[in-house]
């Protein structure tokens, strides 16, 4: 009986979602008349053709960048000048160059050195053939369990080595087999390897294949070469998300959303119904990209969680924005940050374990090896599923005319949206655990930003930034519960506990452990003491001095703690 | 004569009030941007673009340039060479193994970080196929790859010598005082990151922001119906001019800000005003394109979509020809004058386009 009631409810919800989707499609059909649809298709085709033309003709943004005199250099980057060259080149028993010492002249010398080496290799090949290349090299990457040396000096236990013995046997037989076979494999014949090497010496090392290369083409393991593939999967979906947010904003601005909310339809049905057509189109685009690029259809599994997250983030931004301008810029900033978060770890693929937090690393690894790593998949995508769920839930609570149409500033609207679901002190516990993925992303991006500063400033600035971010999340949660329940001490304590638990959950993951050690959050119960003290101070001050003052004080306490720990660890040589 | 003077005076005062209304409309939009702290978002966006670009470059440097690796490595690299290859082994100050099995056993037990395997060395003729076993997902792997590359290149030179082939292909670099100078590999990458990637990227981002703003300014008035109120008080042309003025003020203010920030960060910007001029020209050109789009596609949703599509197609084109704005701004900021004469031409064309777009836009 209960079961059939649930099924009936679910079926009613599905009907509601499909109804909204149908309305959304009808609205789009009205807006996209045949003429405008054809115009957009035409513009898309022209853009793709231009893109193709640009890629096939080669990007030469450094044309005529270096000014040279003396020997004429036959390369598009160098232009011969009479006066004030960056570099003077002469040839007598080999090439010699005089540089002015400026960054540009040193860069010119570095580039010229590569050109000369390349030309020498070509000359040798023309004179001696494949005999001029006596060495070929091939890399094989093997996984081994490594522990941090300062924690454990004997990095491998005996059973571990014994377990590896069988793997060694299989590698050895594989090596012998491939050693015998490579000589017969036409794809790895010396002439072909050499011609590839000579052709591509100036490009970024993107052509590293499973076969052998010359030593000059031998480079660290990286999926960088395949990175552009990931853009083809992501960018088309961005257009769909852009359409969704624009349509949603129009509905909000013209108060159509208010009308829909006054009907018996639930907010979740309206939200999912509006999203469904665009999401379906995104899925279609991702699958089409897989087919066009001849890559695995499983790419969808890696891209979809991120796309869902982007949908929910843009929904939240639309609901908070007061104008088109505000929405455009908030979406621009947030899209850039989340795209960077998706791609930055993948740049370091195969180098550092943190690269595995990006679904792009795992997707490109699937393309490269054909292996689907379930652990890697769960690790990299679960954060996006969680973020999608939290943002969708908060957006649904924000779908209220009072909050949506308020002319208050963005920070007040965020607090108002949080107050709609953080009502009791006990809600703080869950909210602060759920805040961890957001804090992780923001702090990860802060590392990237602050990292480019000089080292003497970057550490204190970074500590100040993480203090600001963490206290912002924690105090917002406490403040929301306090405004609803009036119980500030209990709210503060539960928020501190929740945040501490969230951090500890993160340390369960190996990557998270390295990260939390880096953020000084991995030292037993000390972080809990910090969270409790900073929030209790906030609780004491917020009633008398207001949010801003109390928040500032909490940040100062957090900063002193982190900086103090860093100095103590530095003093202890850790 | 008096009538003529009166008519001229009244025309002048009409023109003055026209300009006042245009400025008032631009100020209205700028005030709302200040209130909504849109400028903060814009500055944040520019900072993130610059940081992301620098992280990308750092990734490339770490992966392909040994000079930048010292900060990552604490311990020395331990190499094992397996097989019958005495000359190869002499290049590596490591342990020798007769069998690959023993070498891999030590690799897994952490005694060595990398294994090179060459079953039988061919010194005088034929190729030597070296297999390198590296640890997956360890920074050591990057260090090992770079050390091995360097040593294998030396090994290759050695075998070439044995085979009586000329060894060369080097460039001797000297200072102006004719003193020998050693330049680390990859210095051009850092230089090119700043001038070839970062500066054009900032120029493009600023232009895209300004054009997106123009689309929003027009479509918001249209879709919320406030355009009717404005039309009651001002002429349509004045409204459009006001919106264009608000949009061009953004790059006019932002471009010197990011250029000065770069200078403060130690980046040398040559031909400051020429760089400024090219950046302005490009922003004005993009605003003109957005004006054309918003005239044809009316609402925000379609206009922003088409603008994004046009931007995606247009951006790579900016990099393919030496006289396109991107290579030009690269060269000018880096101190190369090639093609500098095009700068005023670009500026004049962009102003003409901007003026024409005032006539084209329909509200």
GROMACS .gro file of N, CA, C and O in nm, chain A residues 141 144 146 148 155 220-221 348-355 514, chain B residues 58 62-63 68-75 77 113-114 134-147:
model
  176
  141UNK      N    1   5.569   0.269  -1.730
  141UNK     CA    2   5.540   0.322  -1.596
  141UNK      C    3   5.478   0.214  -1.509
  141UNK      O    4   5.378   0.153  -1.545
  144UNK      N    5   5.400   0.157  -0.786
  144UNK     CA    6   5.455   0.097  -0.663
  144UNK      C    7   5.401   0.177  -0.546
  144UNK      O    8   5.371   0.297  -0.561
  146UNK      N    9   5.432   0.381  -0.241
  146UNK     CA   10   5.535   0.461  -0.176
  146UNK      C   11   5.474   0.531  -0.056
  146UNK      O   12   5.367   0.587  -0.065
  148UNK      N   13   5.544   0.814   0.268
  148UNK     CA   14   5.628   0.930   0.294
  148UNK      C   15   5.749   0.886   0.375
  148UNK      O   16   5.735   0.822   0.478
  155UNK      N   17   6.023   0.166   0.331
  155UNK     CA   18   5.907   0.205   0.252
  155UNK      C   19   5.823   0.085   0.208
  155UNK      O   20   5.708   0.098   0.176
  220UNK      N   21   5.885   1.343  -1.982
  220UNK     CA   22   5.808   1.284  -1.871
  220UNK      C   23   5.668   1.243  -1.914
  220UNK      O   24   5.611   1.300  -2.007
  221UNK      N   25   5.616   1.147  -1.839
  221UNK     CA   26   5.481   1.098  -1.866
  221UNK      C   27   5.381   1.213  -1.844
  221UNK      O   28   5.385   1.281  -1.743
  348UNK      N   29   4.919   1.803  -1.418
  348UNK     CA   30   5.025   1.731  -1.347
  348UNK      C   31   5.000   1.579  -1.346
  348UNK      O   32   5.051   1.510  -1.259
  349UNK      N   33   4.920   1.533  -1.441
  349UNK     CA   34   4.888   1.390  -1.446
  349UNK      C   35   5.014   1.306  -1.456
  349UNK      O   36   5.107   1.340  -1.529
  350UNK      N   37   5.015   1.196  -1.382
  350UNK     CA   38   5.129   1.104  -1.386
  350UNK      C   39   5.246   1.154  -1.304
  350UNK      O   40   5.349   1.089  -1.294
  351UNK      N   41   5.235   1.271  -1.244
  351UNK     CA   42   5.346   1.330  -1.171
  351UNK      C   43   5.319   1.329  -1.021
  351UNK      O   44   5.400   1.285  -0.943
  352UNK      N   45   5.202   1.382  -0.986
  352UNK     CA   46   5.167   1.389  -0.844
  352UNK      C   47   5.028   1.328  -0.824
  352UNK      O   48   4.941   1.344  -0.910
  353UNK      N   49   5.008   1.258  -0.711
  353UNK     CA   50   4.879   1.190  -0.692
  353UNK      C   51   4.759   1.284  -0.696
  353UNK      O   52   4.649   1.243  -0.736
  354UNK      N   53   4.777   1.412  -0.658
  354UNK     CA   54   4.663   1.504  -0.653
  354UNK      C   55   4.599   1.522  -0.792
  354UNK      O   56   4.484   1.563  -0.803
  355UNK      N   57   4.673   1.488  -0.897
  355UNK     CA   58   4.617   1.501  -1.032
  355UNK      C   59   4.493   1.413  -1.048
  355UNK      O   60   4.409   1.439  -1.134
  514UNK      N   61   4.732   1.423   0.211
  514UNK     CA   62   4.845   1.510   0.174
  514UNK      C   63   4.803   1.656   0.179
  514UNK      O   64   4.875   1.742   0.227
  632UNK      N   65   5.375   2.677  -1.527
  632UNK     CA   66   5.456   2.607  -1.427
  632UNK      C   67   5.451   2.456  -1.453
  632UNK      O   68   5.553   2.388  -1.446
  636UNK      N   69   5.776   2.241  -1.511
  636UNK     CA   70   5.810   2.129  -1.423
  636UNK      C   71   5.829   2.003  -1.507
  636UNK      O   72   5.921   1.924  -1.484
  637UNK      N   73   5.741   1.986  -1.605
  637UNK     CA   74   5.748   1.862  -1.682
  637UNK      C   75   5.863   1.860  -1.782
  637UNK      O   76   5.915   1.756  -1.814
  642UNK      N   77   6.381   2.401  -1.330
  642UNK     CA   78   6.276   2.436  -1.237
  642UNK      C   79   6.239   2.321  -1.143
  642UNK      O   80   6.143   2.330  -1.071
  643UNK      N   81   6.316   2.213  -1.152
  643UNK     CA   82   6.276   2.096  -1.075
  643UNK      C   83   6.334   2.088  -0.935
  643UNK      O   84   6.283   2.017  -0.851
  644UNK      N   85   6.439   2.164  -0.911
  644UNK     CA   86   6.508   2.151  -0.782
  644UNK      C   87   6.416   2.171  -0.663
  644UNK      O   88   6.431   2.109  -0.560
  645UNK      N   89   6.317   2.259  -0.678
  645UNK     CA   90   6.228   2.288  -0.565
  645UNK      C   91   6.146   2.166  -0.526
  645UNK      O   92   6.095   2.158  -0.417
  646UNK      N   93   6.130   2.073  -0.617
  646UNK     CA   94   6.045   1.959  -0.588
  646UNK      C   95   6.119   1.839  -0.531
  646UNK      O   96   6.060   1.752  -0.469
  647UNK      N   97   6.247   1.832  -0.556
  647UNK     CA   98   6.319   1.710  -0.520
  647UNK      C   99   6.409   1.726  -0.401
  647UNK      O  100   6.489   1.817  -0.395
  648UNK      N  101   6.391   1.632  -0.307
  648UNK     CA  102   6.474   1.639  -0.187
  648UNK      C  103   6.588   1.538  -0.197
  648UNK      O  104   6.698   1.563  -0.155
  649UNK      N  105   6.556   1.423  -0.251
  649UNK     CA  106   6.656   1.315  -0.249
  649UNK      C  107   6.717   1.293  -0.386
  649UNK      O  108   6.659   1.327  -0.488
  651UNK      N  109   6.846   1.085  -0.709
  651UNK     CA  110   6.783   0.982  -0.790
  651UNK      C  111   6.873   0.858  -0.793
  651UNK      O  112   6.992   0.869  -0.817
  687UNK      N  113   6.510   0.400  -0.804
  687UNK     CA  114   6.392   0.473  -0.849
  687UNK      C  115   6.359   0.447  -0.995
  687UNK      O  116   6.247   0.471  -1.040
  688UNK      N  117   6.461   0.403  -1.069
  688UNK     CA  118   6.439   0.384  -1.213
  688UNK      C  119   6.530   0.272  -1.264
  688UNK      O  120   6.639   0.251  -1.212
  708UNK      N  121   5.983   0.336  -1.501
  708UNK     CA  122   5.971   0.451  -1.412
  708UNK      C  123   5.853   0.433  -1.318
  708UNK      O  124   5.756   0.365  -1.352
  709UNK      N  125   5.859   0.498  -1.199
  709UNK     CA  126   5.743   0.486  -1.108
  709UNK      C  127   5.626   0.573  -1.156
  709UNK      O  128   5.645   0.687  -1.194
  710UNK      N  129   5.507   0.513  -1.155
  710UNK     CA  130   5.387   0.587  -1.198
  710UNK      C  131   5.340   0.681  -1.085
  710UNK      O  132   5.350   0.646  -0.968
  711UNK      N  133   5.292   0.797  -1.124
  711UNK     CA  134   5.235   0.896  -1.031
  711UNK      C  135   5.328   0.936  -0.919
  711UNK      O  136   5.286   0.954  -0.805
  712UNK      N  137   5.458   0.946  -0.948
  712UNK     CA  138   5.552   0.997  -0.848
  712UNK      C  139   5.631   1.110  -0.912
  712UNK      O  140   5.666   1.102  -1.030
  713UNK      N  141   5.660   1.212  -0.831
  713UNK     CA  142   5.738   1.324  -0.884
  713UNK      C  143   5.875   1.274  -0.930
  713UNK      O  144   5.933   1.325  -1.024
  714UNK      N  145   5.923   1.168  -0.863
  714UNK     CA  146   6.052   1.107  -0.899
  714UNK      C  147   6.058   1.075  -1.047
  714UNK      O  148   6.162   1.079  -1.111
  715UNK      N  149   5.941   1.037  -1.100
  715UNK     CA  150   5.933   0.997  -1.240
  715UNK      C  151   5.971   1.112  -1.333
  715UNK      O  152   6.037   1.093  -1.435
  716UNK      N  153   5.929   1.232  -1.295
  716UNK     CA  154   5.963   1.351  -1.376
  716UNK      C  155   6.113   1.376  -1.369
  716UNK      O  156   6.180   1.397  -1.470
  717UNK      N  157   6.165   1.371  -1.246
  717UNK     CA  158   6.308   1.393  -1.225
  717UNK      C  159   6.387   1.290  -1.307
  717UNK      O  160   6.481   1.325  -1.379
  718UNK      N  161   6.343   1.163  -1.296
  718UNK     CA  162   6.414   1.054  -1.365
  718UNK      C  163   6.411   1.076  -1.515
  718UNK      O  164   6.513   1.063  -1.583
  719UNK      N  165   6.294   1.111  -1.568
  719UNK     CA  166   6.281   1.130  -1.714
  719UNK      C  167   6.380   1.233  -1.763
  719UNK      O  168   6.442   1.217  -1.868
  720UNK      N  169   6.394   1.341  -1.686
  720UNK     CA  170   6.479   1.450  -1.732
  720UNK      C  171   6.626   1.413  -1.723
  720UNK      O  172   6.704   1.438  -1.814
  721UNK      N  173   6.663   1.347  -1.611
  721UNK     CA  174   6.803   1.305  -1.596
  721UNK      C  175   6.837   1.204  -1.706
  721UNK      O  176   6.942   1.213  -1.771
   0.00000   0.00000   0.00000
